[in-house]
Coordinates of C-alpha atoms in Angstrom, one line a residue:
M280 CA -4.4 -12.6 -15.2
Y281 CA -3.9 -16.4 -15.6
F282 CA -5.7 -18.1 -18.4
I283 CA -5.4 -21.1 -20.7
I284 CA -7.4 -22.1 -23.7
S285 CA -8.9 -25.5 -23.2
T286 CA -11.2 -27.5 -25.3
N287 CA -14.3 -25.7 -24.0
Q288 CA -13.5 -22.2 -22.7
I289 CA -11.0 -19.7 -21.5
H290 CA -10.8 -20.2 -17.7
T291 CA -9.9 -17.1 -15.8
L292 CA -8.7 -17.1 -12.2
K293 CA -9.6 -14.4 -9.7
M294 CA -6.5 -12.5 -8.5
R295 CA -5.8 -11.2 -5.0
W296 CA -4.3 -7.7 -5.0
N297 CA -1.7 -7.2 -2.2
L298 CA -0.6 -3.6 -1.7
K299 CA 2.8 -3.4 0.0
S300 CA 3.0 -1.4 3.3
K301 CA 4.4 2.0 2.9
P302 CA 8.0 2.2 4.2
D303 CA 9.1 4.4 7.1
K304 CA 8.7 8.1 6.1
Q305 CA 11.9 9.2 7.7
L306 CA 13.8 6.5 5.8
V307 CA 12.2 7.5 2.6
Q308 CA 13.1 11.2 3.1
Q309 CA 16.6 10.3 4.0
L310 CA 17.1 8.2 0.9
Q311 CA 15.5 10.9 -1.2
N312 CA 18.0 13.5 0.0
Q313 CA 21.0 11.2 -0.5
L314 CA 20.1 10.2 -4.0
Q315 CA 18.1 13.3 -5.1
V316 CA 15.2 11.1 -6.4
S317 CA 11.5 11.4 -6.0
E318 CA 9.5 9.8 -3.2
I319 CA 8.2 7.2 -5.6
I320 CA 11.7 6.0 -6.5
A321 CA 12.9 6.1 -2.9
E322 CA 9.9 3.9 -1.8
L323 CA 10.5 1.4 -4.6
L324 CA 14.2 1.1 -3.6
I325 CA 13.4 0.6 0.1
S326 CA 10.9 -2.1 -0.7
R327 CA 13.8 -3.9 -2.5
G328 CA 16.0 -3.7 0.6
I329 CA 18.0 -0.7 -0.7
E330 CA 18.3 1.8 2.1
T331 CA 21.7 3.5 1.8
F332 CA 23.7 5.4 -0.8
E333 CA 26.2 2.5 -1.2
Q334 CA 23.4 -0.1 -1.7
A335 CA 21.8 2.2 -4.3
R336 CA 25.2 2.7 -6.0
L337 CA 25.6 -1.1 -6.3
F338 CA 22.0 -1.4 -7.5
F339 CA 22.2 1.3 -10.2
R340 CA 25.9 1.3 -11.1
P341 CA 27.3 -2.2 -10.5
T342 CA 30.7 -3.0 -11.8
L343 CA 32.5 -6.3 -12.4
A344 CA 34.8 -5.3 -9.5
D345 CA 31.8 -5.8 -7.2
L346 CA 31.8 -9.6 -7.9
H347 CA 33.0 -11.6 -4.9
D348 CA 36.4 -13.4 -4.9
P349 CA 35.7 -16.9 -6.2
Y350 CA 38.1 -18.4 -3.7
L351 CA 35.6 -17.4 -0.9
M352 CA 33.6 -20.5 -2.1
K353 CA 34.2 -23.6 -0.1
D354 CA 36.5 -26.1 -2.0
M355 CA 37.3 -23.6 -4.8
D356 CA 41.0 -24.0 -4.1
K357 CA 40.7 -27.8 -4.3
A358 CA 38.8 -27.6 -7.6
V359 CA 41.4 -25.3 -9.2
E360 CA 44.3 -27.4 -7.9
R361 CA 42.8 -30.6 -9.4
I362 CA 42.1 -29.0 -12.8
E363 CA 45.6 -27.6 -12.9
K364 CA 47.0 -31.0 -12.1
A365 CA 44.9 -32.5 -14.9
I366 CA 46.3 -29.9 -17.3
D367 CA 49.9 -30.4 -16.2
S368 CA 49.7 -34.2 -16.5
G369 CA 47.8 -34.3 -19.8
E370 CA 44.7 -35.9 -18.5
N371 CA 41.4 -36.0 -20.4
I372 CA 38.7 -33.8 -18.8
M373 CA 35.0 -34.3 -19.3
I374 CA 32.5 -31.4 -18.7
F375 CA 29.2 -33.0 -17.7
G376 CA 25.9 -31.0 -17.4
D377 CA 22.2 -31.2 -17.3
Y378 CA 20.2 -30.9 -20.5
D379 CA 18.2 -27.7 -19.6
V380 CA 19.3 -24.1 -20.3
D381 CA 21.3 -23.8 -17.1
G382 CA 23.1 -27.0 -17.7
T383 CA 23.9 -26.6 -21.4
T384 CA 25.1 -23.0 -21.0
A385 CA 27.3 -24.0 -18.0
V386 CA 28.8 -26.9 -20.0
S387 CA 29.4 -24.5 -23.0
L388 CA 30.9 -21.9 -20.8
V389 CA 33.4 -24.1 -18.9
A390 CA 34.3 -26.2 -21.9
S391 CA 34.9 -23.3 -24.2
Y392 CA 37.1 -21.6 -21.5
L393 CA 39.2 -24.6 -20.8
K394 CA 39.7 -25.3 -24.5
T395 CA 41.4 -21.9 -24.8
I396 CA 44.2 -23.2 -22.5
Y397 CA 44.0 -26.9 -22.9
P398 CA 43.0 -29.2 -25.8
N399 CA 42.0 -32.5 -24.0
V400 CA 38.4 -31.4 -23.1
T401 CA 35.2 -33.1 -24.1
T402 CA 31.6 -32.5 -23.1
Y403 CA 28.8 -34.9 -22.1
I404 CA 25.0 -34.2 -21.8
P405 CA 22.9 -37.1 -20.5
D406 CA 20.0 -38.3 -22.6
R407 CA 16.8 -37.1 -20.9
Y408 CA 15.0 -40.4 -21.8
L409 CA 17.7 -43.0 -21.6
E410 CA 19.7 -41.6 -18.6
G411 CA 17.4 -39.1 -16.9
Y412 CA 18.4 -36.1 -14.8
G413 CA 21.8 -35.6 -13.3
V414 CA 25.0 -37.6 -13.2
S415 CA 24.5 -41.0 -14.9
F416 CA 26.3 -44.3 -14.7
Q417 CA 26.3 -44.3 -18.5
G418 CA 28.2 -41.0 -18.5
I419 CA 30.8 -42.4 -16.1
D420 CA 31.2 -45.5 -18.2
Y421 CA 31.7 -43.3 -21.3
A422 CA 34.4 -41.4 -19.3
D423 CA 36.1 -44.7 -18.4
D424 CA 36.0 -46.0 -22.0
N425 CA 37.6 -42.8 -23.1
S426 CA 40.4 -42.7 -20.5
I427 CA 39.0 -39.6 -18.8
G428 CA 40.5 -38.9 -15.4
L429 CA 38.4 -35.9 -14.3
I430 CA 34.7 -35.1 -14.6
I431 CA 33.5 -31.6 -13.8
A432 CA 29.7 -31.8 -13.2
L433 CA 27.7 -28.6 -13.7
D434 CA 24.1 -27.9 -12.5
C435 CA 23.9 -31.4 -11.0
G436 CA 25.7 -33.8 -8.8
I437 CA 25.0 -32.6 -5.3
K438 CA 23.1 -35.8 -4.4
S439 CA 25.1 -38.1 -6.7
I440 CA 26.8 -40.0 -3.8
N441 CA 26.6 -43.5 -5.5
H442 CA 27.7 -42.2 -8.9
V443 CA 30.8 -40.4 -7.5
A444 CA 31.7 -43.6 -5.5
Y445 CA 31.3 -45.6 -8.7
A446 CA 33.6 -43.2 -10.6
K447 CA 36.2 -43.5 -7.8
E448 CA 36.3 -47.2 -8.3
K449 CA 37.3 -46.5 -11.9
N450 CA 39.9 -44.0 -10.8
I451 CA 37.9 -41.0 -12.1
D452 CA 37.7 -37.9 -9.9
F453 CA 34.8 -35.6 -9.7
I454 CA 34.4 -31.8 -9.2
I455 CA 30.8 -30.9 -8.5
C456 CA 29.5 -27.4 -9.4
D457 CA 25.9 -27.3 -8.2
H458 CA 23.4 -24.8 -6.8
H459 CA 20.6 -27.2 -5.6
R460 CA 20.0 -28.0 -2.0
P461 CA 22.4 -30.7 -0.6
G462 CA 21.2 -33.7 1.3
D463 CA 22.5 -34.7 4.7
E464 CA 25.5 -36.3 3.0
L465 CA 27.8 -34.8 0.3
P466 CA 29.4 -36.9 -2.5
Q467 CA 33.0 -37.8 -1.9
A468 CA 34.2 -35.6 -4.7
V469 CA 37.6 -33.9 -4.9
A470 CA 35.7 -30.6 -4.6
V471 CA 32.0 -29.7 -4.1
L472 CA 31.2 -26.2 -5.1
D473 CA 27.7 -25.3 -3.9
P474 CA 27.0 -22.1 -1.9
K475 CA 24.0 -23.8 -0.3
R476 CA 26.3 -26.1 1.6
T477 CA 25.8 -25.5 5.3
D478 CA 29.6 -25.2 5.8
C479 CA 30.1 -22.7 2.9
T480 CA 30.4 -19.1 3.9
Y481 CA 30.4 -17.6 0.3
P482 CA 28.6 -14.3 0.6
Y483 CA 25.9 -15.1 -2.1
D484 CA 24.1 -18.4 -2.3
E485 CA 21.6 -17.8 -5.1
L486 CA 23.8 -18.3 -8.2
C487 CA 22.5 -20.6 -10.9
G488 CA 24.5 -23.6 -12.2
C489 CA 26.1 -21.6 -15.0
G490 CA 26.9 -18.9 -12.4
I491 CA 28.9 -21.5 -10.3
G492 CA 30.7 -22.5 -13.6
F493 CA 31.6 -18.8 -14.1
K494 CA 33.0 -18.6 -10.6
L495 CA 35.1 -21.6 -11.4
I496 CA 36.6 -20.1 -14.6
Q497 CA 37.0 -16.8 -12.7
A498 CA 39.2 -18.6 -10.2
L499 CA 41.1 -20.4 -13.0
G500 CA 41.6 -17.1 -14.7
K501 CA 42.8 -15.4 -11.5
N502 CA 45.6 -18.0 -11.5
R503 CA 46.6 -16.9 -15.0
A504 CA 46.6 -13.2 -14.2
E505 CA 43.3 -12.7 -16.1
T506 CA 40.8 -10.1 -14.9
T507 CA 37.0 -10.5 -14.8
Q508 CA 37.0 -8.1 -17.8
D509 CA 38.8 -10.8 -19.8
L510 CA 35.9 -13.1 -19.1
L511 CA 33.3 -10.7 -20.3
P512 CA 32.5 -12.6 -23.5
Y513 CA 31.2 -15.6 -21.4
L514 CA 28.6 -13.5 -19.7
D515 CA 26.0 -13.9 -22.5
L516 CA 25.8 -17.5 -21.4
V517 CA 25.5 -16.6 -17.7
A518 CA 22.8 -14.0 -18.3
T519 CA 20.8 -16.5 -20.4
A520 CA 21.0 -19.1 -17.6
I521 CA 20.0 -16.6 -14.9
A522 CA 17.0 -15.6 -16.9
A523 CA 15.9 -19.1 -17.7
D524 CA 16.5 -20.6 -14.2
I525 CA 14.4 -17.8 -12.5
V526 CA 16.9 -17.2 -9.7
P527 CA 16.8 -14.0 -7.6
M528 CA 17.8 -10.9 -9.6
T529 CA 19.9 -9.6 -6.7
G530 CA 23.6 -9.4 -5.7
E531 CA 26.0 -11.2 -8.1
N532 CA 23.1 -12.4 -10.3
R533 CA 22.1 -8.8 -11.0
I534 CA 25.7 -7.9 -11.9
L535 CA 26.2 -10.9 -14.1
A536 CA 22.8 -10.5 -15.8
K537 CA 23.4 -6.8 -16.4
F538 CA 26.8 -7.2 -18.1
G539 CA 25.6 -10.4 -19.8
L540 CA 22.7 -8.5 -21.4
E541 CA 25.2 -5.9 -22.7
V542 CA 27.1 -8.7 -24.3
I543 CA 23.9 -10.2 -25.8
N544 CA 23.0 -6.8 -27.2
S545 CA 26.4 -5.8 -28.5
N546 CA 28.6 -8.8 -29.3
P547 CA 27.0 -12.2 -28.6
R548 CA 28.6 -15.5 -29.4
P549 CA 27.5 -16.8 -32.9
G550 CA 25.1 -19.3 -31.4
I551 CA 23.1 -16.7 -29.5
K552 CA 23.3 -14.3 -32.4
A553 CA 21.9 -17.0 -34.6
L554 CA 18.9 -17.4 -32.3
I555 CA 18.1 -13.7 -32.2
H556 CA 19.2 -12.5 -35.6
Q557 CA 15.6 -12.2 -36.9
V558 CA 14.4 -10.4 -33.8
K559 CA 13.8 -6.8 -34.8
K560 CA 14.5 -5.1 -31.5
E561 CA 17.2 -2.6 -30.7
A562 CA 17.9 -4.2 -27.4
L563 CA 16.8 -7.4 -25.7
S564 CA 15.6 -7.4 -22.1
I565 CA 15.8 -10.3 -19.6
T566 CA 12.1 -10.9 -20.5
D567 CA 13.1 -11.3 -24.2
V568 CA 15.9 -13.8 -23.1
V569 CA 13.2 -15.8 -21.2
F570 CA 10.8 -15.9 -24.0
I571 CA 13.0 -15.9 -27.1
I572 CA 16.4 -17.5 -26.4
A573 CA 15.7 -19.8 -23.4
P574 CA 12.8 -21.9 -24.9
R575 CA 14.9 -22.6 -28.1
I576 CA 17.9 -23.8 -26.1
N577 CA 15.6 -25.9 -23.9
A578 CA 13.8 -27.4 -26.9
A579 CA 16.9 -29.3 -28.0
G580 CA 17.1 -31.3 -24.7
R581 CA 13.3 -31.6 -24.5
I582 CA 12.7 -33.0 -28.0
K583 CA 16.0 -34.4 -29.3
H584 CA 19.2 -34.1 -27.2
G585 CA 20.9 -31.4 -25.1
N586 CA 24.1 -31.9 -27.2
Y587 CA 22.5 -29.8 -30.0
A588 CA 22.3 -26.8 -27.6
V589 CA 25.9 -27.3 -26.6
E590 CA 27.0 -27.5 -30.2
L591 CA 25.0 -24.3 -31.0
L592 CA 26.4 -22.3 -28.0
S593 CA 30.0 -23.5 -28.6
E594 CA 30.0 -22.8 -32.4
F595 CA 32.1 -19.9 -33.5
D596 CA 31.3 -20.0 -37.2
F597 CA 28.1 -17.9 -37.7
E598 CA 26.9 -19.7 -40.8
Q599 CA 27.2 -23.1 -39.1
A600 CA 25.4 -21.6 -36.0
I601 CA 22.6 -20.5 -38.3
D602 CA 22.2 -24.1 -39.5
F603 CA 22.1 -25.3 -35.9
A604 CA 19.6 -22.6 -34.9
R605 CA 17.4 -23.5 -37.8
E606 CA 17.3 -27.2 -36.6
I607 CA 16.6 -26.1 -33.1
E608 CA 13.7 -23.9 -34.3
L609 CA 12.1 -27.1 -35.7
Y610 CA 12.4 -28.8 -32.3
N611 CA 10.8 -25.7 -30.6
S612 CA 7.8 -25.9 -33.0
E613 CA 7.4 -29.5 -32.1
R614 CA 7.7 -28.7 -28.4
K615 CA 4.9 -26.1 -28.7
D616 CA 2.5 -28.7 -30.4
L617 CA 3.2 -31.3 -27.8
D618 CA 2.8 -28.8 -24.9
K619 CA -0.6 -27.7 -26.2
H620 CA -1.9 -31.3 -26.9
I621 CA -0.7 -32.7 -23.6
T622 CA -2.1 -29.8 -21.6
I623 CA -5.6 -30.3 -23.0
E624 CA -5.4 -34.1 -22.2
A625 CA -4.3 -33.3 -18.6
L626 CA -7.1 -30.7 -18.1
N627 CA -9.6 -33.3 -19.4
Q628 CA -8.1 -35.9 -17.0
I629 CA -8.7 -33.5 -14.0
I630 CA -12.3 -33.1 -15.0
D631 CA -12.9 -36.8 -15.8
N632 CA -11.5 -37.8 -12.4
D633 CA -13.6 -35.1 -10.6
E634 CA -10.4 -33.5 -9.2
K635 CA -11.2 -29.8 -9.8
E636 CA -11.6 -29.1 -6.1
K637 CA -8.5 -30.7 -4.8
F638 CA -5.5 -29.0 -3.1
S639 CA -3.0 -30.4 -5.5
T640 CA -2.8 -31.6 -9.1
V641 CA -1.2 -34.9 -9.9
V642 CA -1.8 -36.4 -13.3
Y643 CA -0.3 -39.3 -15.2
Q644 CA -0.3 -40.7 -18.7
E645 CA 2.3 -43.2 -19.8
N646 CA 2.7 -41.8 -23.3
W647 CA 3.2 -38.1 -22.5
H648 CA 6.4 -36.7 -23.8
K649 CA 8.9 -36.4 -20.9
G650 CA 10.5 -33.3 -22.5
V651 CA 7.4 -31.1 -21.9
I652 CA 5.9 -32.3 -18.7
G653 CA 7.5 -29.4 -16.8
I654 CA 5.9 -26.9 -19.2
V655 CA 2.5 -28.7 -18.9
A656 CA 2.7 -28.5 -15.1
S657 CA 3.1 -24.7 -15.4
R658 CA 0.2 -24.6 -17.8
L659 CA -2.1 -26.5 -15.4
I660 CA -1.3 -24.0 -12.7
E661 CA -2.7 -21.3 -15.0
T662 CA -6.1 -23.1 -14.8
Y663 CA -6.0 -24.8 -11.4
Y664 CA -3.8 -22.7 -9.1
R665 CA -2.2 -25.3 -6.9
P666 CA 1.0 -27.3 -6.6
T667 CA 1.2 -29.5 -9.7
L668 CA 2.9 -32.8 -10.7
V669 CA 2.8 -34.3 -14.2
F670 CA 3.9 -37.9 -14.5
T671 CA 4.9 -40.0 -17.5
K672 CA 6.5 -43.4 -18.1
S673 CA 10.3 -43.4 -18.1
G674 CA 11.7 -46.8 -18.7
E675 CA 10.5 -49.1 -15.9
K676 CA 9.6 -46.2 -13.6
L677 CA 7.4 -43.1 -13.6
A678 CA 9.0 -39.7 -13.8
A679 CA 7.5 -36.3 -13.0
S680 CA 8.1 -32.6 -13.1
A681 CA 6.7 -30.5 -10.2
R682 CA 5.8 -26.8 -10.3
S683 CA 4.5 -24.8 -7.3
V684 CA 2.5 -21.7 -6.5
Q685 CA 3.7 -18.5 -4.8
G686 CA 5.0 -19.1 -1.3
F687 CA 4.5 -22.9 -1.3
D688 CA 7.7 -25.1 -1.0
V689 CA 7.1 -28.1 -3.3
Y690 CA 10.5 -29.5 -2.4
N691 CA 9.6 -29.7 1.2
A692 CA 6.3 -31.4 0.3
L693 CA 8.1 -34.0 -1.7
E694 CA 10.5 -34.6 1.1
A695 CA 7.6 -35.3 3.4
C696 CA 6.4 -38.0 0.9
S697 CA 9.8 -39.3 0.1
E698 CA 9.1 -42.8 1.4
H699 CA 7.1 -43.4 -1.9
L700 CA 9.8 -41.9 -4.2
E701 CA 12.9 -43.4 -5.7
Q702 CA 14.7 -40.1 -6.0
F703 CA 13.9 -36.4 -6.1
G704 CA 15.6 -33.0 -6.3
G705 CA 15.0 -29.4 -7.1
H706 CA 14.0 -26.1 -5.7
M707 CA 11.1 -24.5 -3.8
Y708 CA 9.1 -23.9 -7.0
A709 CA 10.3 -26.6 -9.3
A710 CA 11.4 -30.2 -8.8
G711 CA 11.8 -33.6 -10.5
M712 CA 11.3 -37.1 -9.2
T713 CA 11.0 -40.8 -10.1
L714 CA 9.0 -43.6 -8.4
Q715 CA 7.9 -47.2 -9.0
E716 CA 4.5 -47.4 -10.8
E717 CA 3.0 -49.4 -8.0
N718 CA 3.6 -46.5 -5.7
Y719 CA 1.9 -43.9 -7.8
E720 CA -1.5 -43.9 -6.1
K721 CA 0.0 -44.1 -2.6
F722 CA 2.2 -41.1 -3.4
K723 CA -0.6 -39.2 -5.0
K724 CA -2.7 -39.6 -1.9
A725 CA 0.2 -38.7 0.4
F726 CA 1.1 -35.6 -1.6
E727 CA -2.5 -34.4 -1.6
N728 CA -2.7 -34.8 2.2
Q729 CA 0.6 -33.0 2.7
V730 CA -0.4 -30.1 0.5
K731 CA -3.9 -29.9 2.2
N732 CA -2.3 -29.8 5.7
S733 CA 0.4 -27.3 4.9
I734 CA -0.7 -24.9 2.3
L735 CA -2.0 -21.5 3.5
E736 CA -5.3 -20.1 2.4
E737 CA -3.7 -17.1 0.8
Q738 CA -1.4 -19.5 -1.3
R739 CA -4.5 -21.0 -2.9
E740 CA -5.2 -18.1 -5.3
P741 CA -2.8 -16.1 -7.5
Q742 CA -1.7 -12.9 -6.1
I743 CA -0.5 -9.6 -7.6
S744 CA 2.1 -7.9 -5.4
V745 CA 1.5 -4.1 -5.8
D746 CA 4.3 -1.7 -5.0
M747 CA 2.3 1.4 -4.5
E748 CA -0.6 3.6 -5.6
L749 CA 0.3 6.0 -8.4
N750 CA -1.5 8.9 -10.0
F751 CA -1.2 9.3 -13.8
A752 CA 0.1 12.8 -13.2
D753 CA 3.2 11.3 -11.6
I754 CA 4.1 9.3 -14.7
D755 CA 6.7 11.6 -16.2
D756 CA 9.9 11.3 -18.3
R757 CA 12.2 11.5 -15.3
T758 CA 10.3 8.7 -13.4
I759 CA 10.3 6.5 -16.5
R760 CA 14.0 7.1 -17.0
V761 CA 14.9 6.0 -13.4
L762 CA 12.5 3.0 -13.6
K763 CA 14.4 1.8 -16.6
Q764 CA 17.5 1.7 -14.5
F765 CA 15.8 -0.9 -12.2
E766 CA 16.4 -3.4 -14.9
P767 CA 17.2 -6.2 -15.3
F768 CA 14.1 -7.5 -13.5
G769 CA 13.6 -10.9 -11.9
P770 CA 12.7 -12.5 -8.6
L771 CA 13.2 -10.1 -5.6
N772 CA 13.5 -7.2 -8.1
M773 CA 10.3 -7.6 -10.1
T774 CA 9.0 -5.0 -12.5
P775 CA 7.3 -2.3 -10.4
V776 CA 3.6 -2.7 -10.2
F777 CA 1.2 0.1 -9.5
I778 CA -2.4 0.6 -8.7
S779 CA -4.5 3.6 -9.9
N780 CA -8.1 4.3 -9.3
N781 CA -10.8 6.4 -10.9
V782 CA -9.5 5.5 -14.3
Y783 CA -11.6 5.3 -17.4
D784 CA -11.3 4.4 -21.1
T785 CA -11.7 7.3 -23.5
G786 CA -13.9 5.3 -25.9
Y787 CA -11.2 3.7 -27.9
G788 CA -11.2 0.5 -25.9
K789 CA -11.9 -2.8 -27.6
P790 CA -11.4 -6.6 -27.2
M791 CA -8.5 -8.2 -29.2
G792 CA -7.6 -11.7 -30.2
S793 CA -9.3 -14.5 -32.1
K794 CA -11.5 -15.1 -29.1
E795 CA -11.6 -11.5 -27.9
E796 CA -9.5 -12.7 -24.9
H797 CA -7.4 -9.5 -24.6
L798 CA -8.1 -5.8 -24.2
K799 CA -6.7 -2.7 -25.9
L800 CA -7.5 0.6 -24.2
F801 CA -6.6 4.2 -24.0
L802 CA -6.9 5.2 -20.3
K803 CA -7.2 8.6 -18.5
Q804 CA -7.4 9.6 -14.9
N805 CA -9.1 12.9 -14.1
N806 CA -7.6 15.5 -16.4
S807 CA -4.2 13.8 -16.7
E808 CA -2.5 12.8 -19.8
G809 CA -3.9 9.6 -21.3
F810 CA -1.9 6.4 -21.9
P811 CA -2.4 3.4 -24.2
A812 CA -2.9 0.1 -22.3
I813 CA -2.9 -3.6 -23.1
G814 CA -4.5 -6.2 -21.0
F815 CA -3.6 -9.8 -22.0
G816 CA -6.3 -12.3 -20.8
L817 CA -8.6 -9.5 -19.6
G818 CA -11.1 -9.6 -22.5
E819 CA -13.9 -10.9 -20.4
K820 CA -13.7 -7.6 -18.3
Y821 CA -14.5 -5.4 -21.3
N822 CA -17.9 -4.7 -19.9
L823 CA -16.4 -3.0 -16.9
I824 CA -14.9 -0.2 -18.9
T825 CA -17.7 0.6 -21.3
N826 CA -19.5 3.9 -21.1
R827 CA -16.5 5.5 -19.4
N828 CA -17.1 3.5 -16.2
S829 CA -14.5 4.2 -13.6
V830 CA -12.3 1.3 -12.7
E831 CA -9.2 0.5 -10.6
I832 CA -6.3 -0.9 -12.4
V833 CA -3.1 -2.8 -11.5
Y834 CA -0.3 -2.4 -14.1
S835 CA 3.3 -2.0 -14.9
I836 CA 4.8 0.6 -17.2
S837 CA 6.7 -0.3 -20.3
E838 CA 8.0 1.0 -23.6
N839 CA 6.4 -0.4 -26.7
E840 CA 8.4 -0.6 -29.9
W841 CA 6.4 -0.5 -33.2
N842 CA 7.6 0.4 -36.7
G843 CA 10.8 1.9 -35.3
K844 CA 9.0 4.1 -32.8
T845 CA 9.0 3.8 -29.0
S846 CA 6.0 4.8 -26.9
L847 CA 4.8 4.5 -23.3
Q848 CA 2.4 1.7 -22.6
L849 CA 0.6 0.4 -19.5
N850 CA 0.6 -3.4 -19.2
L851 CA -2.6 -4.2 -17.3
K852 CA -2.4 -7.1 -14.8
D853 CA -6.0 -6.8 -13.7
L854 CA -8.9 -4.3 -13.4
R855 CA -12.0 -4.1 -11.3
Q856 CA -14.9 -1.8 -10.5
N857 CA -13.8 1.3 -8.6
K858 CA -14.5 1.1 -4.9
F859 CA -15.6 4.7 -4.6

């Protein structure tokens, strides 16, 4: 359930429940027999595209040996050759990266690896406010001033045609490691590593920026007779980036995230250990990485400078890392305050401008903090579910972060309005852009028209994708044990969601929270075993479950840790009156 606390109320959006079609019975039976699993598990696997024993083996029991040869990536041989040349000739190398989690982890990963074999390596993170996103002319000038002959750009650079040309004039070579969509023309770099290149036949094109960085050090390691196992200590960074960048949890991402989580939970680098040392959990999940580790790494670049994150992630003295983490915690607290304050201002602007019924949200205030406008855009979608852009003043121009709704490609929408933009880049669901202030109103009108003419009706309200109907009687230890092996969860492998009907509260249900915005229940179905349930943002539906009224629920199953004890819990997504 989507909600946000505004100045006046908790606004709740109606959710559409979409129950997936049941897969072919014969295919389900065949997979059941091959794997010796229940019908429930077989159906869940097939809905994730897993239809054979080998696909299931790779899903449940991936190994590092299942990672692809990095040299399958277009230009990887050129990248390695140029780095080896720099090492042999004693050149200075600069590792350049974006200021978000993906960029700072990628810079930390590649720089810390190279420093194990070569000393002349420095890092550079652009200033969000003075330089903006991506490769900057200031960064290239810094490289020139410091006699740097090679720049390795991570999580950015795929559209930096003019920057790479500028660097070439100064006899500085570029290697670009990016995962964003290329334009019609590629920069004239020594090597451009991006699986989304149309001429790249690498088997997996959903790696994040840090993932591309890992493939680079994997290739460099291969030259030195190192195995992927030797690179295991770097996977805590890769898993963090995968979680934060919300890339599909399939293929190589799933393998890297799974082994990276094991590193985070067993022997993380001091910087990550410092961020989580007060968390009293036996094992962190990908969700914990998203909500505990990633925001703190991001806070450095949002509030102060991304260098603070790189210093933390590259620090190998734990006591020093604790000091860095303490400072970053202060930035994170400041980020939360700004986020809340700006969100309320933006919501009021929508109301004041009478824009509640539009197809898109585009808001602007020149003093809004550039570091949190992406978060604010996501918050606004929780109230007005539609493609959203939040603008602020950035130097002489306006800069914005865009966030989208399920199924709507905001990048394509921006491309259709690009005549009004200075530059833009990003993904289907998140993008950034700049424009001249005099073009703001023209762009706002063009973007609204583009969204209005292209968005589908079903994309205009939040949807819950439901895997299957489930009876409480089928929730047993074996099913839970196998469901846990579906982790780590993420896009294209989301936490399984179930629907159950004829469910009632046993009388222990009550609203929770300072505004009674949440629900705590104990649910039963017929004569089955009962389960505790928690429904965040569902407090206003308390009246539906009073007096043992029968309801339908949509939920996921999790394990709740409390006081050292672990128990089963249903996480409610929504509930409604029973149809029958």
